[in-house]
PDB file of C-alpha atoms and ligand atoms in Angstrom:
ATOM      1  CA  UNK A   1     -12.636   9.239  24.781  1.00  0.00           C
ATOM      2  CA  UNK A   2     -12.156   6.553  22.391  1.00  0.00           C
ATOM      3  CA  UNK A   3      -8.857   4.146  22.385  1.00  0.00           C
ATOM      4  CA  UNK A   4      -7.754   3.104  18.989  1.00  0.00           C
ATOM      5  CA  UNK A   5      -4.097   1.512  17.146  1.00  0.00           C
ATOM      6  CA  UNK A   6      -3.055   3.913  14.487  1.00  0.00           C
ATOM      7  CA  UNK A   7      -0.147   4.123  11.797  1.00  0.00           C
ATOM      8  CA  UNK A   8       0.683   8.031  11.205  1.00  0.00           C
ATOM      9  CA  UNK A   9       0.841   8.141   7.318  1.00  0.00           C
ATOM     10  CA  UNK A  10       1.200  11.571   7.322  1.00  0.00           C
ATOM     11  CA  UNK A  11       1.813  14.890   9.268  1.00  0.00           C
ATOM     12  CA  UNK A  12       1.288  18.404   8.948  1.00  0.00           C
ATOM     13  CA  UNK A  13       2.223  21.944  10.984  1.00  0.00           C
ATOM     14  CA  UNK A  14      -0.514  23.774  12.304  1.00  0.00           C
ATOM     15  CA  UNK A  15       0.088  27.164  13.188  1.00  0.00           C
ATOM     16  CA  UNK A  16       3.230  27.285  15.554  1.00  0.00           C
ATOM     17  CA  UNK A  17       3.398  24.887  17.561  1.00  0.00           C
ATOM     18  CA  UNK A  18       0.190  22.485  17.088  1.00  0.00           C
ATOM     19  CA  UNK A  19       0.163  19.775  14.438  1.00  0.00           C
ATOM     20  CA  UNK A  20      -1.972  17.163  12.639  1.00  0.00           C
ATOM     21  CA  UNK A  21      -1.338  13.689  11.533  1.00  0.00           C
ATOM     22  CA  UNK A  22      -3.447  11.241   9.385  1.00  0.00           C
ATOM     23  CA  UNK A  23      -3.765   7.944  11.289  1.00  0.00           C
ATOM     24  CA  UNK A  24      -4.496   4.783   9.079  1.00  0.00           C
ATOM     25  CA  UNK A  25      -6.115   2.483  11.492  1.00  0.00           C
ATOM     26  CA  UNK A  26      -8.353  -0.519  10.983  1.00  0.00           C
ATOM     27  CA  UNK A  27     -11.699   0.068  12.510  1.00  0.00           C
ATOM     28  CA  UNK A  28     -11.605   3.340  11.157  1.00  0.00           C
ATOM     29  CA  UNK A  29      -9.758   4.018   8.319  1.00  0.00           C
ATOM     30  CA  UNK A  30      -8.119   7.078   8.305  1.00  0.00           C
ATOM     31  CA  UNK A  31      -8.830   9.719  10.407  1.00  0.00           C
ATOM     32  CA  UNK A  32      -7.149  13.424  10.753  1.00  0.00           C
ATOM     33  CA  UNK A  33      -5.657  13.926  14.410  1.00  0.00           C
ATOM     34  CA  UNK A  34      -4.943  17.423  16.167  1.00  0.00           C
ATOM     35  CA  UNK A  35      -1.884  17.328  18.287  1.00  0.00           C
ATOM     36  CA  UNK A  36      -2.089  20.169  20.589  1.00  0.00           C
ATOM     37  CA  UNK A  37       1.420  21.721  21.030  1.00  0.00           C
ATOM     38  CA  UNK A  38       2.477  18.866  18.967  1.00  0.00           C
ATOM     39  CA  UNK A  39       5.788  20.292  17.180  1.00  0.00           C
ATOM     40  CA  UNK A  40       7.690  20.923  21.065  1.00  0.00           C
ATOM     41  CA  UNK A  41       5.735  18.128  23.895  1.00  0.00           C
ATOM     42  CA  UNK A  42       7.845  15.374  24.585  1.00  0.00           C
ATOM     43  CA  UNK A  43       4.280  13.852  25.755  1.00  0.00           C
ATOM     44  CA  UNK A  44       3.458  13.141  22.046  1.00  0.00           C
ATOM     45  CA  UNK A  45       6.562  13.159  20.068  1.00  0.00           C
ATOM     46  CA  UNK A  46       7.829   9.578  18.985  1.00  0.00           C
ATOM     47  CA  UNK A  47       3.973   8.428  18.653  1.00  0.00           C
ATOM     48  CA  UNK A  48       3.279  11.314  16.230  1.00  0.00           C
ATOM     49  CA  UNK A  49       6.451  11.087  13.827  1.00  0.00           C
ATOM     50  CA  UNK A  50       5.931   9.522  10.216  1.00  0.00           C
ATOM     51  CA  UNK A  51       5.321   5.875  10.472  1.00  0.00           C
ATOM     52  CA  UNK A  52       4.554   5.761  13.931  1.00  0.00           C
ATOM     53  CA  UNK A  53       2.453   2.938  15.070  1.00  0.00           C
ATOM     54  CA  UNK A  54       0.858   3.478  18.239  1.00  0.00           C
ATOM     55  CA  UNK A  55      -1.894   2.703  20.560  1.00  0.00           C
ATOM     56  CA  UNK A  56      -3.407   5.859  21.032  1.00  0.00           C
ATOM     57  CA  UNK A  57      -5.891   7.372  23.772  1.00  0.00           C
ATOM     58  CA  UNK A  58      -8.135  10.312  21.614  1.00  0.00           C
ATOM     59  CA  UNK A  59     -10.645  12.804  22.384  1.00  0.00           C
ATOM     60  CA  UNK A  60     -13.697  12.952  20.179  1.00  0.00           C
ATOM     61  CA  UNK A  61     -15.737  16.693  19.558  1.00  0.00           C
ATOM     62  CA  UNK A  62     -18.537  17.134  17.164  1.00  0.00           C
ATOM     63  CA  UNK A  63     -18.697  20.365  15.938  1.00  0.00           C
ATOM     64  CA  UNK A  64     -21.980  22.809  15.223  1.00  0.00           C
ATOM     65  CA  UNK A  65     -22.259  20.784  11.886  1.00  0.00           C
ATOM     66  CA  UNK A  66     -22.409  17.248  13.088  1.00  0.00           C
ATOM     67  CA  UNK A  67     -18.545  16.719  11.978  1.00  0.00           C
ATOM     68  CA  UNK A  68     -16.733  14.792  14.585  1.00  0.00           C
ATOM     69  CA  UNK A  69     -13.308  15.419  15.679  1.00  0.00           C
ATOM     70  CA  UNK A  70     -10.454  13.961  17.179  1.00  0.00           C
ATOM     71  CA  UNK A  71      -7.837  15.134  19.534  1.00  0.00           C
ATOM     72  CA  UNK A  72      -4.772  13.117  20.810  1.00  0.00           C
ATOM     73  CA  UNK A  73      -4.228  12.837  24.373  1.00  0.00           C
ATOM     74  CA  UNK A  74      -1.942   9.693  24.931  1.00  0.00           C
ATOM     75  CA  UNK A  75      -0.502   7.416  23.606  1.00  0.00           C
ATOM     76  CA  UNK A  76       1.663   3.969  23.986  1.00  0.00           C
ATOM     77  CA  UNK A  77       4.279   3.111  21.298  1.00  0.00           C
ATOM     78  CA  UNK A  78       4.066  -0.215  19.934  1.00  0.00           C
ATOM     79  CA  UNK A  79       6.485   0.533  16.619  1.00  0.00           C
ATOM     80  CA  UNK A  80       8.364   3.087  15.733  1.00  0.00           C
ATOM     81  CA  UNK A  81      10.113   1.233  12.156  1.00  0.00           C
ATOM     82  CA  UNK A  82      12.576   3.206  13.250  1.00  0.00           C
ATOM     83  CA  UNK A  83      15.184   1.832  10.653  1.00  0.00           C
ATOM     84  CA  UNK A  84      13.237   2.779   7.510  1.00  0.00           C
ATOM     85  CA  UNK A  85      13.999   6.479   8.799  1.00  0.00           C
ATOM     86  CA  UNK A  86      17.875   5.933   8.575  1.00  0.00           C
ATOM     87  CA  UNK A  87      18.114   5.041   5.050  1.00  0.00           C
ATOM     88  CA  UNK A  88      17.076   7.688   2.519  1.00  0.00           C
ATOM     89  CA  UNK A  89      15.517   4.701  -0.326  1.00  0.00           C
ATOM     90  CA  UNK A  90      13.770   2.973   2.082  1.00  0.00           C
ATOM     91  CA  UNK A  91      12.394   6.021   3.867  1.00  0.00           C
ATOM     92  CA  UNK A  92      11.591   7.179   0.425  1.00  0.00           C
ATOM     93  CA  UNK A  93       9.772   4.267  -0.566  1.00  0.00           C
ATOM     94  CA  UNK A  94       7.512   4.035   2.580  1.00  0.00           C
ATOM     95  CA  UNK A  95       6.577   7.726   1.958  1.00  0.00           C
ATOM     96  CA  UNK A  96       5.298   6.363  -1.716  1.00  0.00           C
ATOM     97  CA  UNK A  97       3.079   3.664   0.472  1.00  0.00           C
ATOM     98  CA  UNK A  98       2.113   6.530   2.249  1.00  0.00           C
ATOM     99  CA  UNK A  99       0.836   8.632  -0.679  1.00  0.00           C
ATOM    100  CA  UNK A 100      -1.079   5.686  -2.294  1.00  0.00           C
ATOM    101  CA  UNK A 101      -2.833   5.340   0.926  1.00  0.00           C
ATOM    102  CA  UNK A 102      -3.980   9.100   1.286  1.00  0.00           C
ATOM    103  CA  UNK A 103      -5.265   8.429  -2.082  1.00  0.00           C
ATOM    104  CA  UNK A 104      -6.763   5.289  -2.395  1.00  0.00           C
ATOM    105  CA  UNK A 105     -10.056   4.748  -0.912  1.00  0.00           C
ATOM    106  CA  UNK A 106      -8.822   2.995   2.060  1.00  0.00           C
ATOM    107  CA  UNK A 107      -9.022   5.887   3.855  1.00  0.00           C
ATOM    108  CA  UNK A 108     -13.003   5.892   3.692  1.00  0.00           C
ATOM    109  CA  UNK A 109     -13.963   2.105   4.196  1.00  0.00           C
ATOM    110  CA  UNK A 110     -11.588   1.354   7.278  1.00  0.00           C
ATOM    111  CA  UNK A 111     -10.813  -2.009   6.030  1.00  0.00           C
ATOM    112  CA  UNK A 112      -8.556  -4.014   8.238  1.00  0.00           C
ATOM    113  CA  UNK A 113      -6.771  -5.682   5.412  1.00  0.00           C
ATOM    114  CA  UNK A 114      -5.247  -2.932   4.395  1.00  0.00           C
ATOM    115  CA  UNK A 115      -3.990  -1.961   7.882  1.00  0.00           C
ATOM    116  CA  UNK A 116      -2.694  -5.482   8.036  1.00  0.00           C
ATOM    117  CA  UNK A 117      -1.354  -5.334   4.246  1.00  0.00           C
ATOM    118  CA  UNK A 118       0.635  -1.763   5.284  1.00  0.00           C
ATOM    119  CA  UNK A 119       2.272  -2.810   8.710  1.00  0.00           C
ATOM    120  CA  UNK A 120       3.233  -6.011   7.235  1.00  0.00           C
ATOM    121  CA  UNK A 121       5.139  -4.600   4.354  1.00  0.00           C
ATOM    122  CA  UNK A 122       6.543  -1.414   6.857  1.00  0.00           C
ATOM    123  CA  UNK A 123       8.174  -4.666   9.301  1.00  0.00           C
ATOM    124  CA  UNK A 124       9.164  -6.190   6.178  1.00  0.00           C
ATOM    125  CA  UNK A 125      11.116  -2.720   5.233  1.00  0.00           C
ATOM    126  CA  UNK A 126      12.031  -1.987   8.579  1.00  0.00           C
ATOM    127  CA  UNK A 127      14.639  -5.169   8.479  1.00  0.00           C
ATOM    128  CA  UNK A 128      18.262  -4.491   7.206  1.00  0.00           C
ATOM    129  CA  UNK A 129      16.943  -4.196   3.580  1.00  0.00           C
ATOM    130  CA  UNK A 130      20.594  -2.896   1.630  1.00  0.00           C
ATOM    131  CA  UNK A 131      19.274  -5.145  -1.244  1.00  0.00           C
ATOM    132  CA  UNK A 132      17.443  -3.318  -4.120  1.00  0.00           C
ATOM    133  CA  UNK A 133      15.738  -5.955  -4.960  1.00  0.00           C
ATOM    134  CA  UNK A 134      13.829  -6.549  -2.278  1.00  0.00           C
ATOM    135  CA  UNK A 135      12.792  -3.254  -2.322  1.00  0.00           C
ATOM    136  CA  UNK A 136      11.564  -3.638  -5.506  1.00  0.00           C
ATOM    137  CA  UNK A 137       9.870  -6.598  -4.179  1.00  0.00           C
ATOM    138  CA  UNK A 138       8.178  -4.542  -1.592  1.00  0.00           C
ATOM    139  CA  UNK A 139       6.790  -1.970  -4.052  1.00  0.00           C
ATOM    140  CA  UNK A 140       5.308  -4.525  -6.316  1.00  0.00           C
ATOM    141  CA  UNK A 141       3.561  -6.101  -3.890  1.00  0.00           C
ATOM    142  CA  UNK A 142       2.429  -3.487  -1.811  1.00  0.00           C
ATOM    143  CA  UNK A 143       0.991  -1.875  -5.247  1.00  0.00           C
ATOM    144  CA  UNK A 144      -0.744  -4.586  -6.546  1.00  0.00           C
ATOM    145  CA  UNK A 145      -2.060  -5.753  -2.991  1.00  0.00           C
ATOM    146  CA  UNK A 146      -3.019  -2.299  -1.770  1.00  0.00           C
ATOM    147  CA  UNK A 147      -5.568  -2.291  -5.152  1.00  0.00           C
ATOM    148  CA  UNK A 148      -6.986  -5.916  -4.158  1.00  0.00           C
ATOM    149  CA  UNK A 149      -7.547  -4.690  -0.983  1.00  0.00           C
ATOM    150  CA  UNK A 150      -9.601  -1.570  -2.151  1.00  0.00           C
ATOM    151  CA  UNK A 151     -11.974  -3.069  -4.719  1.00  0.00           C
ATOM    152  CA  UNK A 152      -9.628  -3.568  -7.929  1.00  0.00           C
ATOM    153  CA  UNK A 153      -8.391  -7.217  -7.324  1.00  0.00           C
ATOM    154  CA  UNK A 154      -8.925  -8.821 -10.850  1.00  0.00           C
ATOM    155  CA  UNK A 155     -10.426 -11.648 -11.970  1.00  0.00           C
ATOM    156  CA  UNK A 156      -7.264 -14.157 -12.389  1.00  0.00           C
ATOM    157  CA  UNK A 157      -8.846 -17.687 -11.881  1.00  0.00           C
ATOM    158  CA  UNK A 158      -8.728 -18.309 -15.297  1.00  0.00           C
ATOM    159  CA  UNK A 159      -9.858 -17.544 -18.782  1.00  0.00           C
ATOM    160  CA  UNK A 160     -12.905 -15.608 -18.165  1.00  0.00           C
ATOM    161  CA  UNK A 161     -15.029 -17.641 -21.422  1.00  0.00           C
ATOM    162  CA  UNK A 162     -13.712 -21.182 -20.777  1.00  0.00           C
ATOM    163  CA  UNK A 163     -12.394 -20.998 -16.995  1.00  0.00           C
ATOM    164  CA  UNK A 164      -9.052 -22.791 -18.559  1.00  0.00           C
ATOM    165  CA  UNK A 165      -6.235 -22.420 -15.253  1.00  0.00           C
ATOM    166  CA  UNK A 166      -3.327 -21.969 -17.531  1.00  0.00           C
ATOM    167  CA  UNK A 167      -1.952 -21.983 -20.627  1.00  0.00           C
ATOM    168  CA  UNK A 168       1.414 -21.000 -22.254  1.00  0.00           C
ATOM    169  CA  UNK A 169       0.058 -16.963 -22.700  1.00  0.00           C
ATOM    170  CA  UNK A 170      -2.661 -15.772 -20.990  1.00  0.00           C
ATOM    171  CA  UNK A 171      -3.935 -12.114 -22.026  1.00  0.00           C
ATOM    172  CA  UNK A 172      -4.879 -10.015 -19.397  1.00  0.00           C
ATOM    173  CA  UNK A 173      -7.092  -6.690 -19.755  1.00  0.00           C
ATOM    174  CA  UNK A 174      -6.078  -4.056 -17.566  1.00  0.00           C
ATOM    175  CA  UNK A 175      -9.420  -2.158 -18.500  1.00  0.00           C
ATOM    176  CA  UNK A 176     -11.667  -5.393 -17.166  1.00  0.00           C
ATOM    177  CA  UNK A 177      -9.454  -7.670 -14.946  1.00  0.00           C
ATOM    178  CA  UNK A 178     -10.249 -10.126 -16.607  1.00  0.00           C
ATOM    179  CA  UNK A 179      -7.860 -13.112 -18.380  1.00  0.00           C
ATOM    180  CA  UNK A 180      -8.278 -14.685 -21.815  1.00  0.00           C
ATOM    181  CA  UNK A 181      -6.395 -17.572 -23.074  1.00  0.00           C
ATOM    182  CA  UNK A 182      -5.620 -17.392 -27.071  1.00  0.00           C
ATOM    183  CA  UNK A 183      -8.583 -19.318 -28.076  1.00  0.00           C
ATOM    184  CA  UNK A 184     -11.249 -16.825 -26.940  1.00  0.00           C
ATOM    185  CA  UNK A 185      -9.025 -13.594 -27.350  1.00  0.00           C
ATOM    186  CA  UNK A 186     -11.248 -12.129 -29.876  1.00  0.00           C
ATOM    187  CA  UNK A 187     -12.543  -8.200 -29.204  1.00  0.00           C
ATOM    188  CA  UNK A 188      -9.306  -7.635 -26.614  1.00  0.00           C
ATOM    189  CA  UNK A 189      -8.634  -3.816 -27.390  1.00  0.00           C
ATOM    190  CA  UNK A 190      -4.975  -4.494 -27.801  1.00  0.00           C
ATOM    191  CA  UNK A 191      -4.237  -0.963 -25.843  1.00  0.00           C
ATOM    192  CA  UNK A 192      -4.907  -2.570 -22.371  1.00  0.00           C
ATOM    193  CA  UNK A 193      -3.845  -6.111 -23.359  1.00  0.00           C
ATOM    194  CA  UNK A 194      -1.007  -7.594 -21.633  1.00  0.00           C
ATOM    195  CA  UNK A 195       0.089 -10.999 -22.300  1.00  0.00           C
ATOM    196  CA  UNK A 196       1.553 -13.113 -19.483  1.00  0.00           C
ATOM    197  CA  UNK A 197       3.525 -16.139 -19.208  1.00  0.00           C
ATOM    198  CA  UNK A 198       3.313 -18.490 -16.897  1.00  0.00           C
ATOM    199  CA  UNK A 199       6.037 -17.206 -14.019  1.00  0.00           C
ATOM    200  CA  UNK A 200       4.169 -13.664 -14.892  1.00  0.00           C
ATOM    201  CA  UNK A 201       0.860 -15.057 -14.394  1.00  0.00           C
ATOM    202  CA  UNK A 202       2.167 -17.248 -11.322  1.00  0.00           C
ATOM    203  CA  UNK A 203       3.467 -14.056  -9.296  1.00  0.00           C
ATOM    204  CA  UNK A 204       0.556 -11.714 -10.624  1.00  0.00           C
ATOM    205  CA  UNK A 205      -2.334 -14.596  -8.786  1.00  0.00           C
ATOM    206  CA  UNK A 206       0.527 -15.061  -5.988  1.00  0.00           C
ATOM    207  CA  UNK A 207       0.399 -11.590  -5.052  1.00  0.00           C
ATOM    208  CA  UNK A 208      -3.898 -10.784  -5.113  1.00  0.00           C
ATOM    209  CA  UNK A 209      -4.632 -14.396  -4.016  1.00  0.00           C
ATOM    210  CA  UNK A 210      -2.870 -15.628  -1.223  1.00  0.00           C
ATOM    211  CA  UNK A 211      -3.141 -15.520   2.627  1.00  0.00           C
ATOM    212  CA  UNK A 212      -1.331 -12.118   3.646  1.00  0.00           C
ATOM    213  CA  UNK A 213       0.779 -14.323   6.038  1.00  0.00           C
ATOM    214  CA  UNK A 214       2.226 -15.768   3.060  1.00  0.00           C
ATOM    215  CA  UNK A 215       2.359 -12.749   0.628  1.00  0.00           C
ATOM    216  CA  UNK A 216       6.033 -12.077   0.933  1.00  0.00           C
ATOM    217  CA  UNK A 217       6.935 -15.953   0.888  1.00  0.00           C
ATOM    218  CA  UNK A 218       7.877 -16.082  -3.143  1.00  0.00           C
ATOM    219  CA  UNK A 219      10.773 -16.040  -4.635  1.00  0.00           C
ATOM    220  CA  UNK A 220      11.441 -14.527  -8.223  1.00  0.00           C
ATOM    221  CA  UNK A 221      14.396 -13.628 -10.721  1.00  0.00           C
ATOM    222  CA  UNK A 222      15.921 -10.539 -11.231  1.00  0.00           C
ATOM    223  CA  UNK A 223      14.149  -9.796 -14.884  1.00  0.00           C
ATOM    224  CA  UNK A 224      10.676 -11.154 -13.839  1.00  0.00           C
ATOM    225  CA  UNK A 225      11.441  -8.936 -10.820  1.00  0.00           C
ATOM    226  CA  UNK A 226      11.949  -6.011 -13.246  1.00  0.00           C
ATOM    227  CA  UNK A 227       8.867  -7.052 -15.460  1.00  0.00           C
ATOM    228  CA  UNK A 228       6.402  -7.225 -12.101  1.00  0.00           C
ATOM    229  CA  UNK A 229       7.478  -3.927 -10.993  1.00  0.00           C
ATOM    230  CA  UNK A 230       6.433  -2.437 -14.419  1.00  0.00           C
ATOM    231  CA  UNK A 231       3.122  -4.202 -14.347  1.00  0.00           C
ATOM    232  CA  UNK A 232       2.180  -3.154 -10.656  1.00  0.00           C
ATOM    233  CA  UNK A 233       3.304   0.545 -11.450  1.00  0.00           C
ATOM    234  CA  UNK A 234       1.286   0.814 -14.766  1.00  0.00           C
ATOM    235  CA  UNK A 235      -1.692  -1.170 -12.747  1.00  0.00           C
ATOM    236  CA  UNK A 236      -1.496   1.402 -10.166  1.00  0.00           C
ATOM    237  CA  UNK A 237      -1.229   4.447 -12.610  1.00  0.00           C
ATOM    238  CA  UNK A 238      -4.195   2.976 -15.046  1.00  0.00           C
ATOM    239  CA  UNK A 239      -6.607   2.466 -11.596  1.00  0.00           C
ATOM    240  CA  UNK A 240      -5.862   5.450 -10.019  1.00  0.00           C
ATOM    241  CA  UNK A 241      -5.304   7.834 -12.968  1.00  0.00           C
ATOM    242  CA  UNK A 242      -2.306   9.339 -12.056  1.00  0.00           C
ATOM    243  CA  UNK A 243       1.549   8.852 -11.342  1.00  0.00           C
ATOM    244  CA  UNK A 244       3.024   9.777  -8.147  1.00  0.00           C
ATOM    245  CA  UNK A 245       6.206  12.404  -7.360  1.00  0.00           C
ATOM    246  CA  UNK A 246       6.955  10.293  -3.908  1.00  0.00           C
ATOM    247  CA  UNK A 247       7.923   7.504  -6.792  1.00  0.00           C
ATOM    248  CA  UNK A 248       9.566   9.110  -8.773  1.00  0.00           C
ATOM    249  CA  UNK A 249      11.401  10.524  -5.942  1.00  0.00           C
ATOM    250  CA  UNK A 250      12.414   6.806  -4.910  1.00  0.00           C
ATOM    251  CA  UNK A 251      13.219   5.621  -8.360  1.00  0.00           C
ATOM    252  CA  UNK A 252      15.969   8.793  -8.728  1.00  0.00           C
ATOM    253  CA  UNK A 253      17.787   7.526  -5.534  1.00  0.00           C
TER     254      UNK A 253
HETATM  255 ZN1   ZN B 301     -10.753 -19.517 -22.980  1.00  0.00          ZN
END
């Protein structure tokens, strides 16, 4: 029997009654749960619903090949985020975290930061968020954060030839990570270059450098706003080689 705190990031039927969920946890990372009679006992039910976090009692089996498995058995509540499930753009939004987890490598490495980096942003939702903005706030962090967290946090110290801090423009290569300021820009293939300004470079080493307990502690305008949320969704897309329907989903709401 092992005892271990798990988010459900995702669920699935299993024959008639039974069910699995994916668990993100932080020890672990994620791990695939069988919930006996799970669809119809009470015993299970508000642990193993969609953004469920829970401390949960499992049994583990290892099968003929050496495979371990794990079936629930208990489990205590600790939150259910109940709220994001009553509004249709924020539910829809923590269903896109949801999806970038299942497909980032997070779910191999068990890393505690990104346990950390998900429940924070799912309390952060969870408030009375009616203001898109914030949303939109959410998303770009939790994008660009999520990638730090699994291996892809880019090199944003400073010009990666002369180590200068800041300038007016910075260029930034989506390819390498890495910044150049306009003196050393030579050889940037101009198809992943991005040039940032100062507020975009601010909010861009805001968001992969600092503390979590301070990640959500900036402020920024409307059209920065708009221009972050186009960087983070083209940095997630370029990393991860793919867009996702659970975003598109959000953005048609
Ligand atoms: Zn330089």
């Amino acid at each position: 029997m092992i005892n271990v705190k798990g988010l459900v990031i995702a669920e699935r039927d299993v024959g008639e009654s039974a069910k699995s969920v994916t668990l993100l946890t932080g020890a672990m990372g994620c791990i695939e749960v069988y919930v006996r009679g799970g669809k119809k006992s009470k015993k299970s039910i508000s642990s193993t619903q969609l953004f469920c976090y829970s401390d949960f009692s499992l049994e583990d089996k290892l099968d003929s090949r050496g495979d371990i498995h794990y079936y629930y058995n208990s489990s205590e509540p600790i939150k259910l985020f109940y709220n994001i499930r009553l509004d249709a753009k924020r539910a829809a939004l923590a269903c896109y975290f949801a999806e970038l987890l299942l497909f980032s490598s997070s779910c191999g490495d068990g890393s505690g930061e990104v346990m950390r980096l998900t429940l924070n942003t799912l309390y952060m939702l969870d408030k009375d968020v009616d203001d898109i903005g914030e949303l939109e706030r959410l998303k770009c962090v939790f994008e660009l954060r999520l990638l730090c967290e699994t291996g892809f946090r880019p090199a944003l110290v400073g010009c990666h030839v002369c180590y200068k801090h800041l300038c007016p423009e910075m260029h930034f290569n989506m390819k390498t990570g890495q910044l150049t300021c306009p003196e050393h820009t030579d050889g940037v293939d101009a198809l992943y270059d991005i040039v940032f300004d100062e507020v975009q470079l601010f909010a861009v080493r805001y968001i992969a450098l600092v503390d979590q307990k301070q990640l959500f502690g900036f402020k920024i305008s409307e059209k920065y706003l708009e221009w972050l949320s186009g960087f983070t969704g083209r940095f997630v897309e370029y990393h991860f080689g793919k867009s996702f329907d659970t975003l598109k989903f959000y953005k048609q709401l």
